[in-house]
XYZ file of C-alpha atoms in Angstrom:
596
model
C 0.000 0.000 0.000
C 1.338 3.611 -0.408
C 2.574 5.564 2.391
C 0.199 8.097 1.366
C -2.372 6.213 1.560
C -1.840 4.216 4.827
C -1.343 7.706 6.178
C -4.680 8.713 4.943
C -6.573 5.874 6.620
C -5.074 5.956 9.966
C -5.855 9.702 9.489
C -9.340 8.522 8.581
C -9.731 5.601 11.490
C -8.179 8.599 13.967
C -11.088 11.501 13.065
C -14.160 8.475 13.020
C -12.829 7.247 16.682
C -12.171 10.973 17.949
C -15.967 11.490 16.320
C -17.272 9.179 18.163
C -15.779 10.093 21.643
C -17.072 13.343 21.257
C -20.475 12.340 20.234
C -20.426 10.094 23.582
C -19.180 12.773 25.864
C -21.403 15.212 24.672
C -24.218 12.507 25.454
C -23.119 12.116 28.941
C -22.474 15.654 30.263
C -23.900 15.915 33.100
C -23.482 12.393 34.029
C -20.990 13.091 37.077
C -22.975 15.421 38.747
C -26.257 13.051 38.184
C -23.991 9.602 39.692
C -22.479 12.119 42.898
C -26.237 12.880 43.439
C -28.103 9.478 43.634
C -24.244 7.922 45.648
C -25.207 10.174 48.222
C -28.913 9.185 48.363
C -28.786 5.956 48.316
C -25.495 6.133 50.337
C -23.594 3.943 48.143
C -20.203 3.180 49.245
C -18.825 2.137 45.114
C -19.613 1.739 41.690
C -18.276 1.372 38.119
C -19.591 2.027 35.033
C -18.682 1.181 31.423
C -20.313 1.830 28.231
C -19.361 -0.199 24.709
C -20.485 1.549 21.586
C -20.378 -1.275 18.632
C -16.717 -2.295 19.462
C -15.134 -0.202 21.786
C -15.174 0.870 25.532
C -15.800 4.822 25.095
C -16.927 5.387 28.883
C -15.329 3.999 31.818
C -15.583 5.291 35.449
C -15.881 4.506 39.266
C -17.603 5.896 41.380
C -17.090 6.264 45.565
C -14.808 3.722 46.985
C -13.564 -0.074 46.885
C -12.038 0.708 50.657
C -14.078 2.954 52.403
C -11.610 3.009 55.421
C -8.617 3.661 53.458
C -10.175 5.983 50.989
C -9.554 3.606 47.951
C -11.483 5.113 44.817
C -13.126 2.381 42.412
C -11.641 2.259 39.357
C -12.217 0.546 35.900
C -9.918 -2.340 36.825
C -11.469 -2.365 39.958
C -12.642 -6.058 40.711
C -16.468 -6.754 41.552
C -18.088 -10.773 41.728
C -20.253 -10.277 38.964
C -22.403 -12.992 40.813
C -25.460 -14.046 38.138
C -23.792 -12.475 35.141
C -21.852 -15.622 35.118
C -24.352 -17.651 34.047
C -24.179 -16.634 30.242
C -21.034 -17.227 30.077
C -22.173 -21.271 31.180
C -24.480 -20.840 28.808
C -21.786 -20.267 26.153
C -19.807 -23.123 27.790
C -22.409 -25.674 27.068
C -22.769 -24.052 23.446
C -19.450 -24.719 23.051
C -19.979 -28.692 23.709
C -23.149 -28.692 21.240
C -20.931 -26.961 18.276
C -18.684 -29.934 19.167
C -21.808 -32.612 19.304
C -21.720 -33.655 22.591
C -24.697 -31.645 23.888
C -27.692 -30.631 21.674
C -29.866 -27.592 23.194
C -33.147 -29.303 22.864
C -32.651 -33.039 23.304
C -33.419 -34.934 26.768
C -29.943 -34.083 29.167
C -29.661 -37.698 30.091
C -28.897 -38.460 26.427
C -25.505 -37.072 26.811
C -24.780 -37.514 30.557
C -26.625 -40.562 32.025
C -25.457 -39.536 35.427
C -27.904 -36.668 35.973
C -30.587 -37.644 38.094
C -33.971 -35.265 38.212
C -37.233 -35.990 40.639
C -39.281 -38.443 38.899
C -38.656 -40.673 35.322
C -40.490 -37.875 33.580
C -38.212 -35.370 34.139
C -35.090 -37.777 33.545
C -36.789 -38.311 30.037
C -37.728 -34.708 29.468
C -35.669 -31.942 30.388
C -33.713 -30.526 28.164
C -30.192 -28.283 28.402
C -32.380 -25.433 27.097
C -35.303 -26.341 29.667
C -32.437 -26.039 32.731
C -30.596 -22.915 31.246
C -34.105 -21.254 31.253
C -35.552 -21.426 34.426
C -38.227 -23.527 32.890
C -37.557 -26.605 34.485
C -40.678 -26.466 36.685
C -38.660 -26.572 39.801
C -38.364 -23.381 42.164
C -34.951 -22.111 43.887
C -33.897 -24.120 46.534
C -31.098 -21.600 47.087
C -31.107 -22.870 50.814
C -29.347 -25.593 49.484
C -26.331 -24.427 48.136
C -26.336 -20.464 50.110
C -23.368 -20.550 52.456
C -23.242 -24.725 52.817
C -20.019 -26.548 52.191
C -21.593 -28.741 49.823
C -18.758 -29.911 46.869
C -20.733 -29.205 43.359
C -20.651 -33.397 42.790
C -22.868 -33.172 46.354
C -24.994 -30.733 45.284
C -25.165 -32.263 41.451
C -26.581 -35.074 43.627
C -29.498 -33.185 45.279
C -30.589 -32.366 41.993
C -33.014 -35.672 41.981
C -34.078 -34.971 45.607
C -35.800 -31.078 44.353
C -39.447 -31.596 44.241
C -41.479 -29.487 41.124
C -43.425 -26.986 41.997
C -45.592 -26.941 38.525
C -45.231 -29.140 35.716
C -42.303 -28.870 33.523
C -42.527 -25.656 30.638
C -45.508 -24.663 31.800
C -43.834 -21.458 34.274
C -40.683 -19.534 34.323
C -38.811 -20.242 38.077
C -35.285 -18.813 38.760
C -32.611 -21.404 39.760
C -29.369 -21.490 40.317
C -29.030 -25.028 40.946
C -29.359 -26.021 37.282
C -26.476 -23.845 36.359
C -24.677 -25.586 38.719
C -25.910 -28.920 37.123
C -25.348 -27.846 33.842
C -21.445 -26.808 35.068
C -20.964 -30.173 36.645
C -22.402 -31.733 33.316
C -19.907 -29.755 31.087
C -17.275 -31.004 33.492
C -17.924 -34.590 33.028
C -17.894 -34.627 28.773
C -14.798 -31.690 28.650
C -13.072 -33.808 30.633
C -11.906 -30.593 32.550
C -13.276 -28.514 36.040
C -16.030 -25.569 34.193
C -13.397 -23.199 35.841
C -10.632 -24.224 33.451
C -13.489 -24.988 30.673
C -14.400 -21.411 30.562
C -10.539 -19.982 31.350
C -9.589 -21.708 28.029
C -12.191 -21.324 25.676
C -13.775 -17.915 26.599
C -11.779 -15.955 29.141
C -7.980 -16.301 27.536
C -9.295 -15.608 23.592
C -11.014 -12.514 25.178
C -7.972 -11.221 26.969
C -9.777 -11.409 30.346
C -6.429 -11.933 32.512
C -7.107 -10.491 35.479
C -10.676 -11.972 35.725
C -10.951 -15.268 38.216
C -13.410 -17.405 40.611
C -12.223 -16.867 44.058
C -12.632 -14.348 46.410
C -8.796 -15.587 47.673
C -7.276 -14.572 44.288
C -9.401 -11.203 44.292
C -7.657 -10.280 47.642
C -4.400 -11.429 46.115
C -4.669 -8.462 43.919
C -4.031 -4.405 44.060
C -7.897 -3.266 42.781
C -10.894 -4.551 44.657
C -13.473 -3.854 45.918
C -15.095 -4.344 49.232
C -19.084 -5.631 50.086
C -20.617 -3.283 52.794
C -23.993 -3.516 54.398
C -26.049 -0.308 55.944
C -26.783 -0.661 59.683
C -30.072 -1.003 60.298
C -32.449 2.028 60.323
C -28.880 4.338 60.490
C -26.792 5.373 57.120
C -23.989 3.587 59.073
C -21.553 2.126 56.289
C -19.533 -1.623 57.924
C -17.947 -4.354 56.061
C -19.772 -7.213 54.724
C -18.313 -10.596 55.190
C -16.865 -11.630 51.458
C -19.077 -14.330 50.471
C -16.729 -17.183 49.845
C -18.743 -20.447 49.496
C -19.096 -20.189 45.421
C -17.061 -23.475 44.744
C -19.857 -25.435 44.612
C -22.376 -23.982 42.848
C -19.903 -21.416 40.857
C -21.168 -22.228 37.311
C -24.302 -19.922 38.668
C -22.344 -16.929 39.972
C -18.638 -17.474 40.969
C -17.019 -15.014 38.096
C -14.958 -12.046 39.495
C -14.122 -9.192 36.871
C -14.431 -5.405 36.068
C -15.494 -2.848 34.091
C -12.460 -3.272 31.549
C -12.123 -6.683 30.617
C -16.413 -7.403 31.195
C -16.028 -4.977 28.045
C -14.142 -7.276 26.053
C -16.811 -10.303 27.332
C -19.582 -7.367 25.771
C -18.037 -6.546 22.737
C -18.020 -9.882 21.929
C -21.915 -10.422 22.393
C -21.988 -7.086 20.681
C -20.482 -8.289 17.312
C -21.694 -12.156 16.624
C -18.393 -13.663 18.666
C -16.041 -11.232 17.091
C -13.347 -9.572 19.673
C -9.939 -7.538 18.108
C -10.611 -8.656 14.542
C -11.008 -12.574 15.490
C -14.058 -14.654 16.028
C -13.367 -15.409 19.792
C -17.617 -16.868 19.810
C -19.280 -18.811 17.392
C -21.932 -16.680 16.497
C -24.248 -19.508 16.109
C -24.062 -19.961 20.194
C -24.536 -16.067 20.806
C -27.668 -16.353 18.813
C -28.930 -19.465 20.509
C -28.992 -17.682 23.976
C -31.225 -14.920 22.551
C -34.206 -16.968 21.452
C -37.189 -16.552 23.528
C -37.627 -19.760 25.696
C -39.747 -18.722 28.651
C -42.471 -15.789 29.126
C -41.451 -13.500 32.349
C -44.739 -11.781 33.911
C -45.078 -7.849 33.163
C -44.944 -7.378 36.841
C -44.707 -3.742 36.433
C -46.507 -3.020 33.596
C -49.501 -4.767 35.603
C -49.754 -3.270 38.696
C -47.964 0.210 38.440
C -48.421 0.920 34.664
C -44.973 1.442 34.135
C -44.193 0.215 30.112
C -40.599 1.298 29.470
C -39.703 -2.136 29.832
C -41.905 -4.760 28.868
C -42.584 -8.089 27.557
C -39.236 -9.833 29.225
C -38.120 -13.021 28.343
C -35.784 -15.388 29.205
C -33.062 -17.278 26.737
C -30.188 -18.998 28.444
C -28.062 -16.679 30.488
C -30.047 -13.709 29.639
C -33.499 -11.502 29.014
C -34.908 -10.090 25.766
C -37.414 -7.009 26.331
C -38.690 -3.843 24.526
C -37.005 -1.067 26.471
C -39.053 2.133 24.923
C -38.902 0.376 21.437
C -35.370 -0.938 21.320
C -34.579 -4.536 21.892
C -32.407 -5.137 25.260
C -30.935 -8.088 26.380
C -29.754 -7.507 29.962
C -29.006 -10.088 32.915
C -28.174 -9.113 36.773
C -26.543 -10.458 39.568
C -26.165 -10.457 43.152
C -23.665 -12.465 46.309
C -22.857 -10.826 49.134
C -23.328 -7.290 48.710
C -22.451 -7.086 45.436
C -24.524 -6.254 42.421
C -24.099 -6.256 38.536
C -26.429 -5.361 35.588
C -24.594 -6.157 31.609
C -26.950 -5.158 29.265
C -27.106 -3.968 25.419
C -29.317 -2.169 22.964
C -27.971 -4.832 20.559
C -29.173 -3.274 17.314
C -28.281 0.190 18.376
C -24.875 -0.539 19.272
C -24.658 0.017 22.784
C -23.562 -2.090 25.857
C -23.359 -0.898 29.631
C -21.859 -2.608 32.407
C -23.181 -1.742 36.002
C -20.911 -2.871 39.147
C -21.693 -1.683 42.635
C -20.918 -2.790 46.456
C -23.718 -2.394 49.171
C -25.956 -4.603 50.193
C -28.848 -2.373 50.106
C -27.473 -0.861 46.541
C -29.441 -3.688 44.436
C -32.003 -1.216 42.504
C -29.168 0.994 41.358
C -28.194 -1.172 38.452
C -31.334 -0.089 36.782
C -31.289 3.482 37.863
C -28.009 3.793 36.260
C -28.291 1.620 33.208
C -31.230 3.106 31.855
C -30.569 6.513 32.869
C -27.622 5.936 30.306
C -29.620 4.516 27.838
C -32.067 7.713 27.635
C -29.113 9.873 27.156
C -27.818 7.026 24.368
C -30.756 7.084 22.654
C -31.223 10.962 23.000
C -35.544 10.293 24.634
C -37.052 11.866 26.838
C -35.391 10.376 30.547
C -37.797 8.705 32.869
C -37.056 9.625 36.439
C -35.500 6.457 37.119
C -34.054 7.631 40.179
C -37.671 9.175 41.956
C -39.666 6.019 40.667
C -37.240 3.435 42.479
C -36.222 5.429 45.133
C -39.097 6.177 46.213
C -40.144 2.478 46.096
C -36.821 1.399 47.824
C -38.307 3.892 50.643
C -41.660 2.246 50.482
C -40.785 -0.724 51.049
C -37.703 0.150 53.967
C -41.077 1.862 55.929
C -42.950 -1.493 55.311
C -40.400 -3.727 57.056
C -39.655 -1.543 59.559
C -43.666 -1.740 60.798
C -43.453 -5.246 59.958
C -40.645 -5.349 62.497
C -42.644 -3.655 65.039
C -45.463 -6.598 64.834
C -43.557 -9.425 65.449
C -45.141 -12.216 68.304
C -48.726 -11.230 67.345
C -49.778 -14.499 66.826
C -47.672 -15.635 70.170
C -49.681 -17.870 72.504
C -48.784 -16.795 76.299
C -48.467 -19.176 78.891
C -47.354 -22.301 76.867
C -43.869 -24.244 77.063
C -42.274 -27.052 74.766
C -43.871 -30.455 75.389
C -40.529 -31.944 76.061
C -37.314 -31.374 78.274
C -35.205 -28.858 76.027
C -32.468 -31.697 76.134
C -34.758 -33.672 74.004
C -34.757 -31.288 71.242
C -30.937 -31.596 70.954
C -29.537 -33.259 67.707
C -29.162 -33.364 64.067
C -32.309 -33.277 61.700
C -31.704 -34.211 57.917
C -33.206 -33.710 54.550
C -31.657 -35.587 51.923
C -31.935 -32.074 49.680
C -30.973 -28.882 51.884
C -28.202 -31.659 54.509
C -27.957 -31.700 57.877
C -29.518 -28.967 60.994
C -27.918 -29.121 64.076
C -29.558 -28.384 67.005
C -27.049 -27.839 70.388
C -27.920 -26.756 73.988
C -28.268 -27.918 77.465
C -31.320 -27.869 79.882
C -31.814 -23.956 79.137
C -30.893 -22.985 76.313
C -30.819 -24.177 72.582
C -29.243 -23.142 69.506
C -29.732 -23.620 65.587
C -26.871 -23.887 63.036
C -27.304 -24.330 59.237
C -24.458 -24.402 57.005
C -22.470 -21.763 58.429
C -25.499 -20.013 60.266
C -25.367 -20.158 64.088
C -27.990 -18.460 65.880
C -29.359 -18.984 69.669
C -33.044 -20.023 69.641
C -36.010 -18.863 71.481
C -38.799 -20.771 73.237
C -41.871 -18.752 71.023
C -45.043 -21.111 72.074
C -45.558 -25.070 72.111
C -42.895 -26.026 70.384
C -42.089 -23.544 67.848
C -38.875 -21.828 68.651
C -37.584 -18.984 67.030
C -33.860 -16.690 66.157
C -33.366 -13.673 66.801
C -33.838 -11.771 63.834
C -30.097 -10.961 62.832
C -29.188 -8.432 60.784
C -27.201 -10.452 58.533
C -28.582 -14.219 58.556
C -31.947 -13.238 58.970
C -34.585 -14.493 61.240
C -35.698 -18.476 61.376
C -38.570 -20.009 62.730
C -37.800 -23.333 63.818
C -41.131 -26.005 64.826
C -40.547 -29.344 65.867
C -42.939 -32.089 65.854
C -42.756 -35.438 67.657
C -43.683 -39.276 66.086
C -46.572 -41.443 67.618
C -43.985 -42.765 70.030
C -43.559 -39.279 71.482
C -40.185 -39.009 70.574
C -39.006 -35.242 68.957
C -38.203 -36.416 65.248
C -38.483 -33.509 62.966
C -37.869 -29.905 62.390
C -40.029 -28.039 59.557
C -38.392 -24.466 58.371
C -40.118 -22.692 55.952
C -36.814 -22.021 53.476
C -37.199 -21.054 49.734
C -40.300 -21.148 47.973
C -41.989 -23.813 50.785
C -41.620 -25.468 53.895
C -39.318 -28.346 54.351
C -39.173 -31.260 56.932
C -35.875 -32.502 58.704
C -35.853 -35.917 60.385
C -33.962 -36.568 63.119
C -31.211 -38.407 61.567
C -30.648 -42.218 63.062
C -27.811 -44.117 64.196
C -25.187 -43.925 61.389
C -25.252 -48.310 61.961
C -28.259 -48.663 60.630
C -27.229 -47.613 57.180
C -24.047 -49.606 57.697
C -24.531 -52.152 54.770
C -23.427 -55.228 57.235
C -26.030 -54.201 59.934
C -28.760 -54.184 57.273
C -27.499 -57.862 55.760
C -27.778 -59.188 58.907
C -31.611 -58.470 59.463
C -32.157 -59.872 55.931
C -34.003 -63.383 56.130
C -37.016 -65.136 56.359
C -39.512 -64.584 59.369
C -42.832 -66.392 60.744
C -45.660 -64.482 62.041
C -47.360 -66.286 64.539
C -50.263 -67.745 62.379
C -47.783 -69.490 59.980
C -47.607 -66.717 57.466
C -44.033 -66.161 55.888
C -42.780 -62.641 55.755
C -39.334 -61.372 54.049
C -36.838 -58.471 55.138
C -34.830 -57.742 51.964
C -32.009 -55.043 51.154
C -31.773 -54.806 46.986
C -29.321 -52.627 46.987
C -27.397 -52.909 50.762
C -28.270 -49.238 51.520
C -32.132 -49.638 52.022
C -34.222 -52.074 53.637
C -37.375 -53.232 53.339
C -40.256 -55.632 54.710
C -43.045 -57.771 52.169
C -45.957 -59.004 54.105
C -48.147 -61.670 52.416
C -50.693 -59.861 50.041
C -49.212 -56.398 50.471
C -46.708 -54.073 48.989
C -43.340 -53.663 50.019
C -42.466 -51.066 52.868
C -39.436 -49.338 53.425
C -37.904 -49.193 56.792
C -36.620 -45.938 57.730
C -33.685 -46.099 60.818
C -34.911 -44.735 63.988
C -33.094 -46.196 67.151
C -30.658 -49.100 67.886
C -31.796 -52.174 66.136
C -35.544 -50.436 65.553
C -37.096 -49.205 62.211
C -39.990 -47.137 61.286
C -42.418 -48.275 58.247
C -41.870 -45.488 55.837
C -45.983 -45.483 55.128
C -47.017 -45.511 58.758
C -45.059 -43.492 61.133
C -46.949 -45.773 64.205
C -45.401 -48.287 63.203
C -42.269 -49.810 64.355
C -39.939 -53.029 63.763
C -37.541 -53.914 66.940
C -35.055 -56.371 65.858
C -34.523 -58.962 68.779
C -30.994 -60.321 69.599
C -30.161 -62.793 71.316
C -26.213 -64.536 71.623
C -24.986 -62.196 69.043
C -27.588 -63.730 66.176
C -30.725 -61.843 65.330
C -34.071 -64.164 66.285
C -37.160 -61.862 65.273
C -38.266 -58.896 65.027
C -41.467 -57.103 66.980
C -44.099 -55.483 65.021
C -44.930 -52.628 67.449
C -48.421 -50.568 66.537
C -51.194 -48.791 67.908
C -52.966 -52.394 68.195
C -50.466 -53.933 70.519
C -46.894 -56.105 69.317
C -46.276 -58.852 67.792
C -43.146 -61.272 67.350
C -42.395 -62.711 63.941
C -39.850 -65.381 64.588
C -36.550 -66.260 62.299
C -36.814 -69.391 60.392
């Protein structure tokens, strides 16, 4: 080419990029003053804010501080845990494997990895990678699962089979994290490599995302991060949130840590089919997939406030499609641990914004600040963004501080547990959501979940309740007791419905030797034969003449429940170190059945 020429284009590429700086600046003056206003109102300790026009980061800027204490400004390399923004780039991960043939989008899970277990054989036969990337799975949250439990992702990957539906499968759009985490663990299994590395190698390194990682550990490792902070109850005191560090498990769903520069190279990509610095990082085939409508999300506010800037929200896989005053939007949030993130573009007008902020009351932000840019993008007529949630966020602070100020209305005076507290004392299990422990002595008791620890308080009968902490929350704990009187579960209302915890039974009785040596033949006492079997060495079970089989469930030393009938009860006699019979214990009185 002629140096005349070469000269003219870079002359040519200079003027259309200094162009198109100016037209952005000129769009956002005024911006500073507007962000230092609505920090200080909503008391905001940091934020960051980017803004890609077609390929290029033209607007990048933080906001208030990553270290309050020290005075540490947030910067554009400052790190945030982009929490649910993660999940497209799973999405993308499992795209990746059905380019390659070894997932298909639409096409039963189980086809490709036998070793994912759902609810019932319906759902083993139905559900689809698009159904679980969707939220249309038919099963609700269960975040109590995974939310600060040491649970590996093969454990949790486990539960999966144990999570009830809550409507039937397609028919309803229900968030969950769980089957990112599912679809994560499934990616593992067929790459042949951790998700983590999966999505290092084929997304993170081609996109020049370097200082982007999973942990909170390598975060702190680093010069430029920021930290979560919670506000005080009713007071505008600012104090340090505990990091949130229990993503391991469940990362595929939320573990990514980034910032506002290099979640601009992850945008510029969506932006542009795949393409990033002149190469074709994505295949633009995958991109597209994760914009087509799968599930219907409710107009919520359209419905019951009239508000129609946004409207008509759908979910792909890893992201929404709405109308946002005309133009088509694809956005996504996310929230851990006092940390929030909104990544969002006006696809066909060539404009992307990244949102990153610390606070734990700091959520509605992202959408005060991402559309307010998008009105001066687009050059309409700005909805006050910042009045209409505000005012809402205040709402609603008023509400639960009345709330707060009814609490023990429906207390019954004069009542006390039905048992000695010592009786309460023990671990209660659901083979979802693990193991409750519940400590104390003859005065006091305590609760602890996963990492939760909280005292507990005799309410009335014997419900007992937390105090209501300002960062775990407050739990109502009721216990129950079995027709032999004995205290045997705890129900907590966690997620979208209440869930039972046995108490959990001598580990022995699930020893596979105990259970082989109850297995046999017995006599009842009018000559009828009845057999204890174990199929599988883990369960047990009894087959009367005539009837179905019944599972026994372990309850004390040598004793079993029926599984159908709670009053019911099978004692295992001993006698010289050999197992003789059993007693069939009931509301109608007990009966030996003799070995043969």
């Amino acid at each position: 080419m002629h140096k005349s020429t070469l000269a003219l284009l870079l002359i040519l590429a200079t003027f259309t990029a200094n162009a198109q700086q100016s037209s952005i600046d000129k769009k956002m003056k005024g911006f500073d003053a507007f962000m230092e206003k609505i920090m200080k109102e909503w008391n905001a300790p940091g934020l960051a804010v980017g803004i890609v026009e077609k390929d290029k980061l033209v607007f990048a800027k933080g906001y208030g501080y990553r270290d309050l204490e020290k005075k540490l400004p947030v910067t554009p390399t400052t790190l945030f845990p982009i929490a649910s923004n993660t999940k497209l780039f799973t999405s993308v991960a499992a795209g990746l494997l059905v380019e390659d043939g070894k997932l298909e989008w639409d096409k039963p899970i189980r086809q490709s990895d036998p070793t994912i277990e759902f609810y019932s054989n319906e759902l083993n036969e139905s559900v689809t990678l698009r159904d679980m990337l969707s939220h249309r799975t038919g099963i609700s949250r269960h975040d109590a699962i995974w939310y600060k439990s040491a649970f590996t992702r093969r454990e949790m990957f486990e539960r999966l089979k144990y999570m009830e539906p809550s409507q039937p499968l397609r028919q309803g759009y229900l968030y969950n994290n769980l089957m990112y985490m599912g679809v994560g663990y499934v990616i593992e299994h067929l790459a042949g490599k951790t998700w983590e590395s999966f999505v290092n190698e084929k997304i993170l390194d081609p996109l020049s995302m370097t200082a982007t990682t999973f942990k909170i550990d390598e975060m702190e490792k680093t010069s430029d991060f920021a930290f979560p902070y919670y506000q005080k109850r009713d007071t505008t005191t600012l104090v340090k949130y505990p990091f949130y560090r229990q993503m391991d498990g469940v990362g595929p769903c939320g573990s990514i840590i980034s910032n506002i520069k290099e979640m601009s190279h992850w945008l510029i990509a969506l932006m542009n089919k795949g393409s990033y610095n002149g190469k074709q990082v994505l295949p633009a085939s995958v991109l597209s997939a994760t914009l087509q409508p799968a599930m219907a999300v409710p107009n919520l506010a359209l419905e019951s406030k009239g508000y129609s800037e946004v409207f008509n929200a759908v979910y792909g896989m890893g992201r929404y499609t709405a109308s946002y005053k005309g133009h088509f939007l694809t956005n996504h949030g996310g929230a851990i641990g006092g940390f929030y993130s909104q990544v969002s573009t006006l696809l066909y007008d060539g404009y992307g914004v990244i949102v990153l902020v610390s606070g734990t009351h700091t959520s509605p932000m992202t959408d005060v600040v991402t559309r307010s840019i998008y009105d001066r993008l687009l050059g309409v007529s700005p909805t006050p963004w910042q009045e209409r949630i505000y005012a809402s966020y205040l709402a609603g602070k008023k509400a639960e501080r009345e709330a707060r100020k009814k609490t023990g209305s429906d207390k019954i005076s004069g009542t006390k547990p039905s048992h000695p507290l010592q009786d309460y004392v023990g671990k209660f299990e659901n083979p979802a959501y693990g193991v409750i422990s519940i400590t104390g002595s003859e005065s006091n008791l305590a609760f602890d979940y996963n990492t939760v620890t909280l005292p507990l308080e005799h309410y009335h009968y014997d419900r007992f309740d937390t105090p209501d902490d300002e960062l775990n929350g407050k739990w109502s704990i009721n216990f129950s007791t079995n027709p032999q009187g004995d205290v045997d579960k705890v129900l907590i209302s966690m997620d979208e419905s209440e869930v039972s915890f046995g108490r959990t039974a001598d580990a022995a009785l699930k020893d596979p030797k105990t259970l082989l040596a109850y297995v046999g033949k017995y006599e009842s006492p009018n000559g009828g034969e009845i057999d204890i079997k174990s199929p599988d060495s883990k369960s047990i079970f009894v087959v009367y003449p005539g009837q179905p089989q019944y599972e026994l469930i372990p309850y004390k030393p040598k004793t079993f429940h029926l599984k159908q009938f709670s009053d019911t009860v099978l004692q295992f006699v001993e006698e010289g170190g050999k197992i003789i019979g059993f007693k069939s214990i009931d509301p109608s009185g007990e009966v030996l059945m003799k070995r043969k």
